[in-house]
């Protein structure tokens, strides 16, 4: 392997990229656009849940409980009804997602020290929101019962909850690092997906493969300029995460840069492999999109927790590099983990990169089929 | 022929694409420093052959060597010793003249002082000395071809393969291109060139006529004309050319207009000449002269294809 040859290819590729301002702009705007679209669209925080209250008790305590819900940012009381039957209509029409029904004997039970029941109905058609809503409801009622318990007798157990790693429980804090991993998976593969196919389509490959250039020299030389672009994209994403989305950055930037490079190497090699096999720019870019976006989005643990997936699907996630990068980014951003805590992810990311690079080398033939 | 003196040698070389046989059991050899031409119509198998020789395409049968290296097993060694110029322009359109040259000297491993010298040589031979920063896309076809040839010669390969180097190039550029090829050959370079221009084929030291994947004749241009032409060509000059053409064609002679003269292809000159004279006399056309002439390669080719 000769370095001057790798450099010659990298240089030529860089000149070609520079002469194509549209693709260059795309390469740098893509992470910004995707981060904006997904960063603002996917937010798992649930606010202003439309709530209807049916207070049959009409006591001071029941009004206090209803007010407790109304005061929190999570619930917005849109109406009060006076019979149980009226609740159905609100939920059926989708006007309310939550209905709180306070039974007639509510205050009576509390005064007598008996367990007081509260009926809550939640629209489960969006199960994610419903689960979060239920969490809020028990938080509000818990707070309420604590308050009245203090009034009545000294509390037996006082619970103090502290959340680690994401104290404000901002969903954005863990969504954005994961999102960067997903976006970079797509960008890395897309960047290189055209580069080999373009040479076949334009006929320049025929001249190139008639020279003594070696396959590794060709692939490494082609990877270099895209690595540079990918690294800049990564930098843009991290800057946006920290300064626009206010995600705390607790870990080492050097570690982040190092592991991102490892991830990029694998991602870019995957795009290269696709480009080598597809031989057509259109087909290659589409394969690159499908092969990275869906797995990175759905199977990386970014959207759905991997332990909750069916076993066969869990096995598949091991082959998806975004899986490791999602957890690496979350850990570096939120926990400030050092390399020795990320050894598993790092080694599998490295393994993926090496395997894909080796396959790309094997698949590239200096011959016309 | 001395083995050491052979630049290219193939035996029974075959390439099929599915049911279609592009090249069928061809055999030939090319000596060092020779200009060897592959003449044939489009689709005859010329490009397929050249790609197999350059190690770009695997043959489905037969074997061959280029510069002593096996075309199947040692194709990467072959690539170090050859220069290849494909039929389609295959330099980078979006790179400048100089960037293309620099890139290909990198690919061929031309380094150091030599690199600069060779670059200047290419710029000189392609006439692009003051156009080095021009984007290749904007150059005219003939100049592009010269640049492509220059880039394929950067590493001074002993064997060069040119696939229809002059297709789509104007006549003046074509002539210039051929004087370059002569120069190469004079310097000891072996030139393997394909063409479908008959006049270009005359420039070659030796020729193979290829038709439907098979070599139908081989030899020097003169040998081909003498050996393979079973029929004779008569050149006829009369005082009324067009009427004479009509008369001869009507009486069954294969006659064609050739400038202000007529060419008639006949089986036997001894009987044909008096017959032609008689027919023209009957029509009151004055015969100025009838000569037996050397057939052109085109005549040879047409005759061979008709009998193939």
XYZ file of C-alpha atoms in Angstrom:
677
model
C 0.000 0.000 0.000
C 1.414 3.350 -1.047
C 0.486 6.524 0.772
C 1.050 8.885 -2.204
C -1.595 6.955 -4.131
C -4.099 7.219 -1.256
C -3.351 10.922 -1.055
C -3.838 11.366 -4.814
C -7.276 9.758 -4.643
C -8.287 11.743 -1.547
C -7.156 14.963 -3.202
C -9.035 14.263 -6.420
C -12.169 13.374 -4.483
C -11.906 16.556 -2.441
C -11.588 18.679 -5.592
C -14.659 17.010 -7.048
C -16.667 17.567 -3.866
C -15.595 21.205 -3.799
C -16.696 21.700 -7.406
C -20.179 20.448 -6.586
C -21.511 23.196 -4.279
C -25.017 21.756 -4.116
C -23.954 18.440 -2.643
C -21.488 20.202 -0.408
C -24.221 22.438 0.999
C -26.403 19.370 1.438
C -23.644 17.601 3.335
C -23.424 20.392 5.895
C -27.089 21.375 6.048
C -28.365 17.861 6.493
C -27.426 17.425 10.170
C -28.798 20.882 10.990
C -32.085 20.213 9.228
C -32.570 16.752 10.667
C -31.651 17.855 14.159
C -34.146 20.702 13.958
C -36.960 18.611 12.536
C -36.552 15.664 14.856
C -35.284 17.603 17.844
C -38.448 19.643 17.994
C -40.867 17.021 16.745
C -39.859 14.190 19.020
C -40.328 15.352 22.511
C -41.584 12.849 24.998
C -42.525 15.474 27.557
C -46.276 15.598 27.950
C -47.735 18.968 28.807
C -51.199 20.447 28.987
C -53.117 17.198 28.980
C -56.738 18.088 28.376
C -58.637 16.983 31.425
C -62.272 16.895 32.345
C -63.274 16.745 36.038
C -66.411 15.172 37.407
C -66.690 16.175 41.045
C -69.591 14.354 42.635
C -68.395 14.999 46.187
C -68.428 18.768 45.881
C -66.533 19.152 49.134
C -63.632 21.382 50.074
C -61.223 18.458 49.783
C -62.467 17.408 46.378
C -62.186 20.971 45.091
C -58.677 21.160 46.503
C -57.711 17.971 44.648
C -59.142 19.247 41.372
C -57.293 22.519 41.851
C -54.092 20.564 42.425
C -54.441 19.062 38.944
C -55.341 22.416 37.444
C -52.291 24.099 38.936
C -49.777 21.680 37.462
C -48.432 22.335 33.977
C -49.220 18.804 32.970
C -52.977 19.124 33.071
C -55.362 21.685 31.694
C -58.914 21.372 32.961
C -61.132 22.053 30.017
C -64.498 21.431 31.649
C -66.299 20.262 34.746
C -69.237 17.906 34.478
C -71.787 16.863 37.017
C -72.614 13.327 36.084
C -70.489 10.337 35.388
C -72.140 9.671 32.042
C -71.067 12.982 30.572
C -67.393 11.958 30.670
C -67.771 9.471 27.798
C -68.583 12.115 25.251
C -65.402 14.107 25.974
C -63.186 11.088 25.536
C -65.057 9.771 22.496
C -64.737 13.052 20.675
C -61.118 13.309 21.689
C -61.718 16.610 23.441
C -60.160 15.292 26.610
C -57.464 12.699 27.182
C -57.944 12.395 30.917
C -61.064 12.286 33.026
C -60.955 12.489 36.816
C -64.001 11.374 38.652
C -64.249 12.101 42.389
C -66.903 9.880 44.030
C -69.561 11.133 46.459
C -67.976 9.636 49.581
C -64.458 10.950 48.849
C -64.119 13.500 51.671
C -66.142 11.395 54.023
C -63.712 8.493 53.635
C -60.691 10.700 54.184
C -62.111 12.209 57.304
C -62.795 8.780 58.706
C -59.279 7.633 57.846
C -60.511 5.144 55.283
C -58.909 4.749 51.883
C -60.545 7.196 49.522
C -60.919 6.122 45.918
C -60.459 8.255 42.905
C -61.405 7.145 39.429
C -59.193 8.172 36.578
C -59.916 7.424 32.928
C -57.151 7.887 30.358
C -57.425 7.681 26.568
C -55.106 4.762 25.831
C -55.036 5.091 22.048
C -51.667 6.811 22.396
C -50.185 4.410 24.897
C -47.012 6.401 25.355
C -48.825 9.565 26.363
C -51.235 7.512 28.483
C -48.407 5.937 30.450
C -46.799 9.282 31.063
C -50.168 10.774 32.041
C -50.709 7.992 34.568
C -47.334 8.751 36.076
C -48.250 12.409 36.470
C -51.612 11.530 37.965
C -50.104 9.343 40.644
C -47.540 12.064 41.328
C -50.250 14.668 41.808
C -52.432 12.395 43.958
C -49.400 11.279 45.938
C -48.532 14.870 46.669
C -52.116 15.539 47.636
C -52.386 12.604 50.035
C -49.080 13.579 51.574
C -50.437 17.046 52.188
C -53.560 15.866 53.905
C -51.675 13.232 55.827
C -49.427 15.922 57.304
C -52.509 17.843 58.293
C -53.977 14.859 60.068
C -51.096 12.997 61.650
C -47.338 12.801 61.329
C -46.491 10.950 58.100
C -45.135 7.461 58.482
C -42.917 7.326 55.453
C -41.745 10.253 53.536
C -40.556 9.558 50.021
C -38.007 11.764 48.415
C -37.336 10.982 44.811
C -34.131 11.979 43.140
C -33.482 11.317 39.503
C -29.922 10.714 38.469
C -28.158 11.693 35.246
C -30.980 13.816 33.955
C -32.109 15.673 37.022
C -34.641 17.865 35.308
C -36.153 14.782 33.658
C -35.978 16.697 30.415
C -36.683 14.177 27.685
C -34.707 16.402 25.330
C -31.558 15.650 27.239
C -31.631 12.014 26.341
C -33.373 12.375 23.009
C -30.837 14.740 21.424
C -27.682 12.621 22.000
C -29.525 9.574 20.671
C -30.851 11.593 17.776
C -27.334 12.654 16.837
C -26.376 8.996 16.641
C -29.345 8.241 14.391
C -28.709 11.237 12.134
C -24.994 10.497 11.845
C -25.745 6.878 10.877
C -27.799 8.107 7.956
C -25.419 10.894 6.943
C -22.305 8.705 7.067
C -23.811 6.094 4.752
C -25.340 8.685 2.433
C -22.078 10.620 2.080
C -20.175 7.699 0.594
C -23.081 5.923 -1.097
C -22.638 7.853 -4.345
C -18.888 7.949 -4.658
C -18.103 4.589 -6.287
C -21.388 4.289 -8.183
C -20.734 7.708 -9.734
C -17.446 6.521 -11.224
C -19.139 3.505 -12.802
C -21.961 5.646 -14.155
C -19.679 8.284 -15.645
C -17.309 5.725 -17.133
C -14.290 7.035 -15.237
C -13.998 3.734 -13.382
C -12.813 1.978 -16.532
C -9.706 4.148 -16.712
C -9.129 3.938 -12.976
C -9.214 0.136 -12.805
C -6.760 -0.085 -15.702
C -4.118 1.540 -13.474
C -2.085 -0.349 -10.857
C -4.021 1.269 -7.955
C -4.784 -1.217 -5.175
C -8.248 -1.761 -3.753
C -7.317 -0.649 -0.209
C -5.641 2.473 -1.559
C -8.732 3.269 -3.583
C -11.168 2.770 -0.693
C -9.047 4.511 1.944
C -8.396 7.445 -0.378
C -12.089 7.776 -1.080
C -13.028 7.532 2.613
C -10.736 10.355 3.743
C -12.539 13.439 2.394
C -15.902 12.094 3.527
C -14.455 11.414 6.937
C -13.567 15.088 7.131
C -17.104 16.115 6.156
C -18.634 13.586 8.550
C -16.482 14.868 11.371
C -17.559 18.452 10.710
C -21.198 17.287 10.647
C -20.645 15.632 14.005
C -19.136 18.824 15.367
C -22.097 20.874 14.131
C -24.491 18.408 15.787
C -22.713 18.534 19.142
C -22.577 22.332 19.074
C -26.296 22.512 18.312
C -27.041 20.021 21.087
C -25.129 22.020 23.673
C -25.926 25.572 22.655
C -29.363 25.289 21.082
C -30.968 22.388 22.908
C -29.126 23.031 26.201
C -28.109 19.428 26.607
C -25.454 19.172 29.327
C -22.087 17.889 28.136
C -20.479 16.136 31.067
C -17.938 13.886 29.380
C -14.642 14.377 27.623
C -14.713 16.018 24.208
C -11.614 14.044 23.189
C -13.334 10.779 23.975
C -16.370 11.971 22.051
C -14.185 12.860 19.057
C -12.338 9.547 19.191
C -15.415 7.353 19.420
C -17.228 9.446 16.811
C -14.309 8.822 14.452
C -14.602 5.106 15.047
C -18.321 5.253 14.358
C -17.786 7.366 11.231
C -15.229 4.904 9.892
C -17.822 2.121 10.087
C -20.692 4.221 8.780
C -18.719 5.588 5.841
C -17.430 2.110 5.002
C -21.024 0.856 4.960
C -21.977 3.590 2.475
C -18.929 2.669 0.406
C -19.889 -1.010 0.425
C -23.415 -0.118 -0.719
C -21.980 2.063 -3.484
C -19.662 -0.728 -4.628
C -22.416 -3.321 -4.762
C -25.169 -1.116 -6.217
C -23.135 0.475 -9.066
C -25.944 3.010 -9.588
C -26.153 6.283 -7.718
C -29.924 6.258 -7.361
C -30.130 2.695 -6.087
C -27.142 3.203 -3.780
C -28.533 6.305 -2.086
C -31.888 4.638 -1.567
C -30.356 1.514 -0.087
C -28.149 3.667 2.162
C -31.205 5.551 3.396
C -33.290 2.459 4.139
C -30.423 0.404 5.536
C -29.464 3.040 8.081
C -32.484 5.160 8.942
C -35.007 2.532 9.993
C -32.654 0.315 12.026
C -31.001 3.311 13.653
C -34.353 4.851 14.468
C -36.232 1.798 15.664
C -33.680 -0.777 16.777
C -30.906 1.283 18.323
C -32.627 1.798 21.654
C -33.221 5.399 20.677
C -37.012 5.140 20.405
C -37.722 1.851 22.139
C -35.780 0.277 24.940
C -33.929 -2.799 23.686
C -34.747 -4.987 26.765
C -38.458 -4.550 25.972
C -38.083 -5.898 22.432
C -38.853 -9.510 21.474
C -35.747 -11.712 21.788
C -35.062 -12.213 18.039
C -35.199 -8.466 17.512
C -32.824 -7.947 20.415
C -30.296 -10.189 18.700
C -30.542 -8.119 15.523
C -29.767 -4.915 17.408
C -26.234 -6.174 18.038
C -25.505 -5.774 14.335
C -26.647 -2.166 14.273
C -23.793 0.256 15.014
C -26.226 3.007 15.986
C -27.111 0.883 19.014
C -23.617 1.363 20.435
C -23.319 4.956 19.351
C -26.665 5.906 20.913
C -25.553 4.602 24.291
C -22.034 6.027 23.905
C -23.399 9.496 23.189
C -25.968 9.350 25.990
C -23.304 8.169 28.420
C -20.747 10.794 27.442
C -23.274 13.629 27.369
C -25.299 12.814 30.465
C -23.078 10.681 32.699
C -19.646 11.807 31.622
C -18.528 8.197 31.374
C -14.896 7.451 30.645
C -13.615 5.006 28.023
C -13.237 2.083 30.440
C -16.980 2.202 31.058
C -17.703 2.129 27.344
C -15.432 -0.746 26.403
C -18.226 -3.046 25.253
C -19.742 -0.440 22.931
C -16.341 0.722 21.693
C -15.078 -2.730 20.805
C -18.266 -3.711 18.989
C -18.264 -0.424 17.093
C -14.671 -1.147 16.080
C -15.543 -4.691 15.078
C -18.410 -3.474 12.919
C -16.150 -0.936 11.180
C -13.443 -3.511 10.479
C -15.856 -6.125 9.162
C -17.657 -3.699 6.847
C -14.359 -2.235 5.600
C -13.067 -5.743 4.885
C -16.243 -6.706 2.998
C -16.081 -3.483 0.973
C -12.493 -4.343 0.023
C -13.493 -7.841 -0.954
C -16.498 -6.746 -2.976
C -14.628 -4.140 -4.978
C -13.371 -5.762 -8.149
C -10.900 -4.132 -10.495
C -12.773 -5.763 -13.333
C -15.837 -5.197 -15.425
C -18.437 -7.842 -14.587
C 9.280 -15.226 -33.685
C 11.515 -14.981 -30.630
C 9.528 -15.451 -27.376
C 11.287 -12.492 -25.787
C 10.173 -10.341 -28.618
C 6.485 -10.993 -28.097
C 4.451 -8.305 -26.377
C 1.006 -9.832 -26.657
C 0.052 -13.417 -27.327
C -3.400 -14.994 -27.110
C -4.692 -18.451 -27.897
C -8.316 -19.457 -28.313
C -9.476 -16.374 -26.412
C -13.243 -16.486 -25.934
C -15.764 -14.332 -24.128
C -19.477 -14.986 -23.903
C -22.181 -12.862 -22.328
C -25.016 -15.274 -21.624
C -25.985 -16.781 -24.981
C -24.067 -14.183 -26.931
C -20.496 -14.921 -27.959
C -18.697 -11.591 -28.241
C -15.279 -13.048 -28.983
C -14.840 -16.568 -30.313
C -11.570 -18.490 -30.052
C -9.250 -15.837 -31.400
C -5.482 -16.327 -31.526
C -2.749 -13.934 -32.527
C 0.516 -12.468 -31.321
C 2.030 -9.011 -31.441
C 5.788 -8.312 -31.501
C 7.451 -5.564 -29.528
C 7.389 -2.189 -31.205
C 4.707 -3.224 -33.646
C 1.524 -1.286 -34.451
C -1.103 -3.981 -34.454
C -4.548 -3.054 -35.698
C -7.872 -4.654 -34.944
C -10.189 -3.720 -37.765
C -13.862 -4.456 -37.748
C -17.353 -2.992 -37.651
C -19.018 -1.870 -34.424
C -19.982 -4.801 -32.243
C -17.447 -7.155 -33.836
C -15.747 -7.822 -30.478
C -12.859 -5.344 -30.639
C -13.508 -3.620 -27.296
C -14.233 -6.920 -25.579
C -10.858 -8.242 -26.740
C -8.973 -5.146 -25.647
C -10.617 -5.233 -22.206
C -9.588 -8.843 -21.743
C -6.006 -7.991 -22.693
C -5.909 -5.113 -20.192
C -7.087 -7.372 -17.373
C -10.401 -5.534 -17.074
C -12.581 -8.381 -18.263
C -12.174 -12.073 -17.555
C -12.198 -14.339 -20.595
C -14.590 -17.284 -20.506
C -12.152 -19.407 -22.471
C -8.628 -19.538 -23.841
C -5.569 -17.822 -22.482
C -3.134 -15.057 -23.196
C -0.207 -13.022 -21.980
C 0.645 -9.345 -22.111
C 4.272 -8.388 -21.467
C 4.772 -11.996 -20.354
C 2.032 -11.828 -17.680
C -1.028 -14.055 -17.695
C -4.215 -12.093 -18.449
C -6.233 -14.094 -15.917
C -3.869 -14.660 -13.008
C -1.547 -11.687 -13.266
C -3.873 -8.921 -14.373
C -2.586 -6.545 -11.686
C 0.982 -6.983 -12.960
C -0.244 -6.273 -16.480
C -1.799 -3.012 -15.268
C 1.661 -1.802 -14.250
C 3.090 -2.299 -17.712
C 0.306 -1.064 -19.949
C -1.413 2.145 -20.885
C -5.090 1.872 -21.752
C -7.264 4.395 -23.453
C -10.926 3.443 -23.602
C -13.332 4.176 -26.394
C -15.377 6.506 -24.230
C -13.605 9.533 -22.761
C -12.884 8.412 -19.234
C -10.877 11.149 -17.560
C -12.585 13.335 -14.982
C -14.734 15.939 -16.700
C -14.962 18.121 -13.615
C -11.200 18.219 -13.051
C -8.854 20.618 -14.795
C -6.297 19.422 -17.342
C -3.495 19.606 -14.808
C -5.521 17.959 -12.026
C -6.273 15.016 -14.290
C -2.595 14.613 -15.143
C -1.566 14.884 -11.483
C -4.182 12.341 -10.452
C -3.133 9.761 -13.027
C 0.565 10.186 -12.305
C -0.395 9.387 -8.718
C -2.245 6.270 -9.863
C 0.672 5.095 -12.011
C 3.162 5.837 -9.256
C 5.092 8.457 -11.220
C 6.952 10.461 -8.597
C 9.649 13.013 -7.917
C 11.405 14.848 -10.713
C 9.972 12.467 -13.260
C 6.463 13.513 -12.294
C 7.029 17.114 -13.327
C 8.804 16.140 -16.532
C 6.050 13.764 -17.579
C 3.375 16.331 -16.812
C 5.069 18.853 -19.080
C 5.399 16.177 -21.739
C 1.653 15.451 -21.661
C 0.804 19.161 -21.749
C 3.132 19.559 -24.726
C 1.874 16.586 -26.725
C -1.773 17.477 -26.145
C -1.148 21.138 -26.970
C -2.538 22.241 -23.628
C 0.507 24.036 -22.212
C -1.347 27.308 -21.723
C -4.654 25.622 -20.859
C -3.586 23.608 -17.842
C -6.185 25.187 -15.547
C -9.081 24.651 -17.972
C -11.828 22.280 -16.826
C -11.641 19.196 -19.045
C -15.367 19.223 -19.837
C -14.973 22.336 -21.997
C -12.246 20.929 -24.284
C -13.027 19.833 -27.871
C -13.188 16.082 -28.566
C -9.855 15.775 -30.389
C -7.938 17.536 -27.631
C -9.647 15.442 -24.974
C -8.527 12.287 -26.766
C -4.924 13.514 -26.861
C -5.066 14.325 -23.165
C -6.502 10.878 -22.460
C -3.682 9.310 -24.470
C -1.134 11.441 -22.618
C -2.517 10.356 -19.251
C -2.349 6.704 -20.304
C 1.319 7.200 -21.236
C 2.447 9.005 -18.068
C 4.353 5.978 -16.771
C 5.916 5.282 -20.195
C 4.361 1.843 -20.572
C 5.995 -0.571 -23.027
C 2.592 -1.676 -24.336
C -0.367 0.583 -25.061
C -3.936 -0.364 -25.870
C -6.047 2.157 -27.723
C -9.723 1.397 -28.177
C -11.059 3.397 -31.135
C -8.928 6.365 -30.178
C -10.141 8.506 -33.060
C -13.875 7.839 -33.066
C -15.721 11.121 -33.240
C -12.573 13.115 -33.916
C -12.168 15.455 -36.901
C -9.861 14.389 -39.788
C -7.017 16.791 -38.938
C -6.931 15.652 -35.314
C -7.053 12.073 -36.536
C -3.963 12.577 -38.634
C -2.152 14.251 -35.732
C -3.162 11.407 -33.503
C -1.686 8.867 -35.854
C 1.615 10.709 -36.106
C 1.761 10.417 -32.314
C 1.167 6.684 -32.553
C 3.973 6.375 -35.119
C 6.298 8.236 -32.808
C 5.448 5.870 -29.949
C 6.128 2.821 -32.070
C 9.404 4.290 -33.324
C 10.460 4.639 -29.693
C 9.896 0.911 -29.184
C 6.395 0.988 -27.725
C 4.012 -1.745 -28.784
C 0.716 -0.275 -29.923
C -2.461 -2.308 -30.047
C -5.191 -0.256 -31.667
C -8.778 -0.943 -32.689
C -10.561 0.991 -35.369
C -13.407 0.802 -37.816
C -11.807 3.321 -40.187
C -10.350 1.526 -43.202
C -7.906 4.327 -43.977
C -6.502 4.146 -40.448
C -5.977 0.442 -40.750
C -3.539 1.137 -43.590
C -1.231 2.779 -41.017
C -0.795 -0.440 -39.045
C 2.173 -2.776 -39.381
C -0.103 -5.754 -39.093
C -3.837 -6.148 -39.034
C -6.455 -8.582 -37.893
C -9.864 -8.307 -39.498
C -12.465 -9.143 -36.902
C -16.062 -9.900 -37.729
C -18.755 -11.280 -35.424
C -16.206 -12.202 -32.773
C -13.870 -14.066 -35.095
C -10.628 -13.125 -36.793
C -11.377 -13.649 -40.468
C -7.983 -12.570 -41.818
C -4.603 -11.481 -40.545
C -1.463 -9.983 -42.075
C 0.153 -6.760 -43.222
C -2.189 -4.466 -45.189
C -0.457 -5.477 -48.442
C -0.585 -9.196 -47.642
C -4.278 -8.944 -46.947
C -4.922 -7.233 -50.246
C -2.908 -9.742 -52.227
C -3.824 -12.979 -50.438
C -7.422 -12.569 -49.494
C -8.702 -10.830 -52.578
C -9.939 -13.587 -54.845
C -11.578 -11.134 -57.189
C -10.081 -8.251 -59.086
C -10.854 -4.581 -59.236
C -10.891 -2.787 -62.573
C -10.697 0.961 -62.773
C -12.562 2.270 -65.803
C -12.331 5.737 -67.307
C -14.867 6.783 -69.952
C -16.142 9.987 -71.516
C -19.609 9.596 -69.945
C -19.241 8.140 -66.447
C -22.886 8.043 -65.344
C -24.179 6.438 -68.511
C -21.377 3.902 -68.372
C -22.292 2.996 -64.775
C -25.863 2.387 -65.850
C -24.865 0.282 -68.836
C -22.446 -1.920 -66.851
C -24.796 -2.481 -63.949
C -27.572 -3.410 -66.382
C -25.325 -5.975 -68.039
C -24.507 -7.608 -64.693
C -21.169 -6.076 -63.670
C -20.695 -5.160 -59.996
C -19.828 -1.545 -60.648
C -19.522 1.434 -58.337
C -18.777 5.096 -58.821
C -15.346 6.140 -57.573
C -14.887 9.880 -58.052
C -15.055 10.442 -61.816
C -14.069 6.825 -62.390
C -15.776 3.465 -62.117
C -14.660 0.454 -60.116
C -15.872 -2.941 -61.267
C -15.234 -6.115 -59.296
C -14.720 -9.116 -61.557
C -13.756 -12.771 -61.229
C -11.477 -12.945 -64.247
C -9.831 -9.979 -65.912
C -9.032 -11.781 -69.184
C -12.674 -12.331 -70.071
C -14.139 -9.325 -68.290
C -12.109 -6.582 -69.977
C -13.200 -7.383 -73.574
C -16.795 -7.837 -72.395
C -16.859 -4.436 -70.714
C -15.333 -2.824 -73.779
C -17.963 -4.472 -75.992
C -20.885 -3.360 -73.811
C -19.674 0.227 -73.665
C -19.009 0.326 -77.389
C -22.571 -0.843 -78.042
C -23.821 2.134 -76.015
C -21.548 4.504 -77.906
C -19.449 5.323 -74.862
C -15.786 5.975 -75.439
C -13.467 3.947 -73.216
C -10.371 5.960 -72.277
C -8.675 3.277 -70.192
C -9.295 0.080 -68.173
C -6.697 -0.811 -65.530
C -6.381 -3.587 -63.015
C -5.751 -1.906 -59.648
C -4.742 -2.867 -56.113
C -7.930 -3.329 -54.080
C -8.436 -1.179 -50.989
C -8.841 -2.751 -47.552
C -12.482 -1.942 -47.830
C -12.726 -4.123 -50.951
C -10.930 -6.901 -49.078
C -13.175 -6.594 -46.076
C -16.373 -6.606 -48.071
C -15.231 -9.627 -50.068
C -14.250 -11.528 -46.927
C -17.490 -10.765 -45.145
C -19.483 -11.900 -48.168
C -17.694 -15.222 -48.158
C -17.762 -15.597 -44.346
